[in-house]
Amino acid sequence: MTLYEWAETIIIFVVLLAAVKPFGTYMAKVYQGERTFLSPVLLPCEHLLYRLCGVNGEEEMDWKRYAVGLLLFNLLGGAALFAILLLQGVLPLNPQRLPAFSWHLALNTAVSFMTNTNWQNYSGESAASYFTQMFGFAVHNFVSAATGMTVAIALIRGFVRRRTAAVGNFWVDLTRSTLYILLPLSLVFAIFLVSQGVIQNFSAYKTVPLVQETSYDKPKLDDKGNPVKDAKGNPVTEHVKVKEATIPMGPVASQEAIKELGTNGGGFFNANSSHPFENPTPLSNMAEIFLILLISGALTQTFGRMAGNSRQGWALLAVMLAILVFSMGVLYWAETGGNPLVAKLGVHGINMEGKETRFGLAGSSLFTVSTTGTSCGAVNTMHDSLTPLGGMMPLSLILLSEVVFGGVGTGLYTMLAFVVIAVFVAGLMIGRTPEFLGKKIEVREMWMSIVTVLASGILVLIFSGIAMIVPSAVASMNNPGAHGLTEVLYAFASMSNNNGSAFAGLNGNTLFYNLTGAVCMFVGRFAPILASLAMAGSLAEKKYVPPSLGTLPTDKVPFALWLALVILIVGALTFFPALSLGPIVEQLMMAA
Amino acid sequence: MKDLKPAILLFIAFTVICGGIYPAVVAGIASVAFPKQAGGSFITDRSGREVGSALIGQPFSAPQYFWPRPSATADFAYNPTASGGSNLGPTNPDYLKTVAERVKALRDSGITGSVPAELVQASSSGLDPHISRETAAVQIPRVARARGMTDEELARLVAAHTEERQLGFLGERRVNVLALNLALDNIKQ
């Protein structure tokens, strides 16, 4: 790494670490209903919303009612988005007159945004109207993120509260997440992104003359839109001159800010955060990385504060940070080596396929590990074109169940499930009582943690396996051999873990991938949510056991190391065979 | 089902707030504070006509222009309505053939020695407006020949169009290809 790249890498982490404590404390205050500096403005809005919507803000819910509210809200929202996508052609704010989505693409997309996945089987600039982007996608970017945060907060309450069935009020947690946390930050950062060049307007796409004309061979189509072929079966083409270019417009900045902050990741444009209108400068790139990591990082501190043990919060953050920095190192190193097969052709330099010049390798690598360690899934680099070992890093981070910071809320509750497993296994091994924060870990907690941790892994392996024997699914691959397997594995990993990034060569807009993907995203989202809420309910009812000599300290270095090891072992045991057939084989072939 | 009412009403409320008010407020503030950027950072030629965005690359293949990076956008290179990368894997035989063809085309244009990777490997967006200083430098002799300029004149022009690292350390030093080529056309007359 150059000196500049060291500086860039170190500074982003220093800024992040400086921000997590005050911001995590702020979030704890918000959820506990304490006054914050935004209360004078937002408290009246909050109360007005409750009055208008028939919410009793004082009421507490048990975990079942909390879960029912959450499911109702999300399913309603998903249905609304599904309807918007099917009606896009007749809705307003559509200057390009884009038509409706097909039913299965609409289903996949609605589930995708509802579950905070933002897997995209469509290209934003050629398929989604401004109405869809704003009233469809952006709304879900907010509320799906807020949903994840409510679950994390309910689980924290489960650990903290004693002898009660109450885990909070879903409507209150949801409203506060959106009003006090997501909206103000999005507003500030959206304006900052515009200052860097991210567009924000409602104009029709703009056509400009090209400085130098260009041309291409366009395949001829018959009346029905099928390609015309000559006597030998070769496609007939016509030479087309291109004298002007049409540049897409739209309300991008408002979308971009929440897309990163809420770890959603769905790009306004097909090229996502590598598009110069989404991410125009190295500084906008840093800001977006910061937003991706901010809430998930700070929630560890919210947890520490609410649990009355800030060391515990730091311990979780340290484990996340260690795995992230390690992956960043491997990815950077793999890409610096360049592509030896390309080097043979008389070319020098790092692997630049699928990377933008302005970010530099450090900016590209940092973004790539941040977006996959969290469940964001925005990309500023095409993961499909990374070197095999480099591409294995984002894939592995997703396969580790999204705990390396993880999605907003999801990262924390999945990490707490790993903590429960780690405490339980350690307890068995060294003969101590499995307990965490004064709560006994028993069979029910173990079951719920295992569901949270393994649901996505089971989905990935089953559906990747099915895809390998369905001919149409295999035909969607963009690259042959081991790399094609990695594309499919990545797709199901990304959808089941609600990440949303892709080895984007795979053509996902087919009936098979749209439907299987919707199943993976739905189950991968709501199975862990229900398990976490059930665990919150059972923990809240337990009595507090004060620490004794038999208690395993969970806020010290040995336990942090043990926790990291458990995460890596669970990941490796589940996925090593699949990874060996994909990226590892390809790396060996490339080097040979 | 006493929670059905808040579910419906809160979703409607958030749709209005997050889907309507929030983007409108951002657009309102942006149009006052940063009107040029919010509108797409468009640039004009010397007659004042808008010829593109400073942020969106354009295709150049004539010898008298600096060439941008390869672009994998659909239909034609640098098609702004079809942003995206090639998504080709590093060992794909078709990909390696494409790169070999690009290297050959550069050799035919007079470039000798080792070729910078970014000049034969497509960008992520397919609209990358920049090339590195090195990628500009290897093209100077060709542009100089085509325009009857000296290498030194062009080197000065490239230096003048180099964007430094942001804040002194972020990202890479880079040259905006469209801006550079517009400047070249301005000199000619």
mmCIF file with all atom_site columns, C-alpha atoms in Angstrom, chain B residues 46-118:
data_model
loop_
_atom_site.group_PDB
_atom_site.id
_atom_site.type_symbol
_atom_site.label_atom_id
_atom_site.label_alt_id
_atom_site.label_comp_id
_atom_site.label_asym_id
_atom_site.label_entity_id
_atom_site.label_seq_id
_atom_site.pdbx_PDB_ins_code
_atom_site.Cartn_x
_atom_site.Cartn_y
_atom_site.Cartn_z
_atom_site.occupancy
_atom_site.B_iso_or_equiv
_atom_site.pdbx_formal_charge
_atom_site.auth_seq_id
_atom_site.auth_comp_id
_atom_site.auth_asym_id
_atom_site.auth_atom_id
_atom_site.pdbx_PDB_model_num
ATOM 1  C CA . ARG B 1 46  ? -16.634 27.048  -26.446 1.00 0.00 ? 46  ARG B CA 1
ATOM 2  C CA . SER B 1 47  ? -19.902 27.955  -28.164 1.00 0.00 ? 47  SER B CA 1
ATOM 3  C CA . GLY B 1 48  ? -21.684 27.490  -24.857 1.00 0.00 ? 48  GLY B CA 1
ATOM 4  C CA . ARG B 1 49  ? -23.508 24.344  -25.931 1.00 0.00 ? 49  ARG B CA 1
ATOM 5  C CA . GLU B 1 50  ? -23.861 21.590  -23.290 1.00 0.00 ? 50  GLU B CA 1
ATOM 6  C CA . VAL B 1 51  ? -21.806 18.632  -24.518 1.00 0.00 ? 51  VAL B CA 1
ATOM 7  C CA . GLY B 1 52  ? -22.004 16.294  -21.557 1.00 0.00 ? 52  GLY B CA 1
ATOM 8  C CA . SER B 1 53  ? -21.433 15.897  -17.844 1.00 0.00 ? 53  SER B CA 1
ATOM 9  C CA . ALA B 1 54  ? -17.995 16.287  -16.319 1.00 0.00 ? 54  ALA B CA 1
ATOM 10 C CA . LEU B 1 55  ? -18.761 13.119  -14.374 1.00 0.00 ? 55  LEU B CA 1
ATOM 11 C CA . ILE B 1 56  ? -19.895 10.885  -17.247 1.00 0.00 ? 56  ILE B CA 1
ATOM 12 C CA . GLY B 1 57  ? -17.244 9.646   -19.674 1.00 0.00 ? 57  GLY B CA 1
ATOM 13 C CA . GLN B 1 58  ? -17.708 9.664   -23.461 1.00 0.00 ? 58  GLN B CA 1
ATOM 14 C CA . PRO B 1 59  ? -16.362 7.332   -26.138 1.00 0.00 ? 59  PRO B CA 1
ATOM 15 C CA . PHE B 1 60  ? -13.260 8.523   -28.027 1.00 0.00 ? 60  PHE B CA 1
ATOM 16 C CA . SER B 1 61  ? -11.454 6.419   -30.609 1.00 0.00 ? 61  SER B CA 1
ATOM 17 C CA . ALA B 1 62  ? -10.030 8.939   -33.103 1.00 0.00 ? 62  ALA B CA 1
ATOM 18 C CA . PRO B 1 63  ? -6.224  9.373   -32.962 1.00 0.00 ? 63  PRO B CA 1
ATOM 19 C CA . GLN B 1 64  ? -6.408  13.109  -32.250 1.00 0.00 ? 64  GLN B CA 1
ATOM 20 C CA . TYR B 1 65  ? -8.209  12.509  -28.940 1.00 0.00 ? 65  TYR B CA 1
ATOM 21 C CA . PHE B 1 66  ? -7.102  10.935  -25.674 1.00 0.00 ? 66  PHE B CA 1
ATOM 22 C CA . TRP B 1 67  ? -8.903  7.619   -25.273 1.00 0.00 ? 67  TRP B CA 1
ATOM 23 C CA . PRO B 1 68  ? -10.812 6.678   -22.135 1.00 0.00 ? 68  PRO B CA 1
ATOM 24 C CA . ARG B 1 69  ? -10.851 3.268   -20.472 1.00 0.00 ? 69  ARG B CA 1
ATOM 25 C CA . PRO B 1 70  ? -12.717 0.401   -22.153 1.00 0.00 ? 70  PRO B CA 1
ATOM 26 C CA . SER B 1 71  ? -16.423 0.334   -21.327 1.00 0.00 ? 71  SER B CA 1
ATOM 27 C CA . ALA B 1 72  ? -18.698 -2.700  -21.196 1.00 0.00 ? 72  ALA B CA 1
ATOM 28 C CA . THR B 1 73  ? -22.017 -0.838  -21.476 1.00 0.00 ? 73  THR B CA 1
ATOM 29 C CA . ALA B 1 74  ? -24.665 -2.368  -23.732 1.00 0.00 ? 74  ALA B CA 1
ATOM 30 C CA . ASP B 1 75  ? -24.947 -1.407  -27.422 1.00 0.00 ? 75  ASP B CA 1
ATOM 31 C CA . PHE B 1 76  ? -22.024 1.024   -27.506 1.00 0.00 ? 76  PHE B CA 1
ATOM 32 C CA . ALA B 1 77  ? -19.214 2.040   -25.178 1.00 0.00 ? 77  ALA B CA 1
ATOM 33 C CA . TYR B 1 78  ? -20.100 4.753   -22.647 1.00 0.00 ? 78  TYR B CA 1
ATOM 34 C CA . ASN B 1 79  ? -23.851 4.353   -23.144 1.00 0.00 ? 79  ASN B CA 1
ATOM 35 C CA . PRO B 1 80  ? -25.139 6.317   -20.121 1.00 0.00 ? 80  PRO B CA 1
ATOM 36 C CA . THR B 1 81  ? -28.520 4.584   -20.102 1.00 0.00 ? 81  THR B CA 1
ATOM 37 C CA . ALA B 1 82  ? -26.896 1.168   -19.556 1.00 0.00 ? 82  ALA B CA 1
ATOM 38 C CA . SER B 1 83  ? -24.266 1.621   -16.845 1.00 0.00 ? 83  SER B CA 1
ATOM 39 C CA . GLY B 1 84  ? -22.361 -1.436  -15.661 1.00 0.00 ? 84  GLY B CA 1
ATOM 40 C CA . GLY B 1 85  ? -19.206 -3.507  -15.850 1.00 0.00 ? 85  GLY B CA 1
ATOM 41 C CA . SER B 1 86  ? -18.331 -6.536  -17.953 1.00 0.00 ? 86  SER B CA 1
ATOM 42 C CA . ASN B 1 87  ? -18.753 -8.886  -14.984 1.00 0.00 ? 87  ASN B CA 1
ATOM 43 C CA . LEU B 1 88  ? -16.310 -11.203 -16.709 1.00 0.00 ? 88  LEU B CA 1
ATOM 44 C CA . GLY B 1 89  ? -14.202 -13.372 -14.436 1.00 0.00 ? 89  GLY B CA 1
ATOM 45 C CA . PRO B 1 90  ? -10.395 -13.273 -14.501 1.00 0.00 ? 90  PRO B CA 1
ATOM 46 C CA . THR B 1 91  ? -9.963  -16.735 -16.087 1.00 0.00 ? 91  THR B CA 1
ATOM 47 C CA . ASN B 1 92  ? -12.784 -16.510 -18.655 1.00 0.00 ? 92  ASN B CA 1
ATOM 48 C CA . PRO B 1 93  ? -11.283 -17.365 -22.112 1.00 0.00 ? 93  PRO B CA 1
ATOM 49 C CA . ASP B 1 94  ? -13.603 -14.906 -23.895 1.00 0.00 ? 94  ASP B CA 1
ATOM 50 C CA . TYR B 1 95  ? -12.481 -12.171 -21.545 1.00 0.00 ? 95  TYR B CA 1
ATOM 51 C CA . LEU B 1 96  ? -8.800  -12.873 -22.120 1.00 0.00 ? 96  LEU B CA 1
ATOM 52 C CA . LYS B 1 97  ? -9.426  -12.811 -25.886 1.00 0.00 ? 97  LYS B CA 1
ATOM 53 C CA . THR B 1 98  ? -11.099 -9.395  -25.586 1.00 0.00 ? 98  THR B CA 1
ATOM 54 C CA . VAL B 1 99  ? -8.166  -8.027  -23.579 1.00 0.00 ? 99  VAL B CA 1
ATOM 55 C CA . ALA B 1 100 ? -5.703  -9.422  -26.148 1.00 0.00 ? 100 ALA B CA 1
ATOM 56 C CA . GLU B 1 101 ? -7.624  -7.644  -28.932 1.00 0.00 ? 101 GLU B CA 1
ATOM 57 C CA . ARG B 1 102 ? -7.506  -4.380  -26.993 1.00 0.00 ? 102 ARG B CA 1
ATOM 58 C CA . VAL B 1 103 ? -3.751  -4.734  -26.481 1.00 0.00 ? 103 VAL B CA 1
ATOM 59 C CA . LYS B 1 104 ? -3.329  -5.337  -30.221 1.00 0.00 ? 104 LYS B CA 1
ATOM 60 C CA . ALA B 1 105 ? -5.397  -2.269  -31.098 1.00 0.00 ? 105 ALA B CA 1
ATOM 61 C CA . LEU B 1 106 ? -3.177  -0.170  -28.813 1.00 0.00 ? 106 LEU B CA 1
ATOM 62 C CA . ARG B 1 107 ? -0.039  -1.611  -30.403 1.00 0.00 ? 107 ARG B CA 1
ATOM 63 C CA . ASP B 1 108 ? -1.445  -0.749  -33.859 1.00 0.00 ? 108 ASP B CA 1
ATOM 64 C CA . SER B 1 109 ? -1.984  2.816   -32.669 1.00 0.00 ? 109 SER B CA 1
ATOM 65 C CA . GLY B 1 110 ? 1.732   3.073   -31.900 1.00 0.00 ? 110 GLY B CA 1
ATOM 66 C CA . ILE B 1 111 ? 1.885   2.345   -28.173 1.00 0.00 ? 111 ILE B CA 1
ATOM 67 C CA . THR B 1 112 ? 5.041   0.412   -27.309 1.00 0.00 ? 112 THR B CA 1
ATOM 68 C CA . GLY B 1 113 ? 6.218   -1.142  -24.084 1.00 0.00 ? 113 GLY B CA 1
ATOM 69 C CA . SER B 1 114 ? 4.074   -2.499  -21.294 1.00 0.00 ? 114 SER B CA 1
ATOM 70 C CA . VAL B 1 115 ? 0.439   -1.329  -21.365 1.00 0.00 ? 115 VAL B CA 1
ATOM 71 C CA . PRO B 1 116 ? -1.237  0.101   -18.217 1.00 0.00 ? 116 PRO B CA 1
ATOM 72 C CA . ALA B 1 117 ? -3.942  -2.321  -17.052 1.00 0.00 ? 117 ALA B CA 1
ATOM 73 C CA . GLU B 1 118 ? -6.697  0.287   -16.848 1.00 0.00 ? 118 GLU B CA 1
#
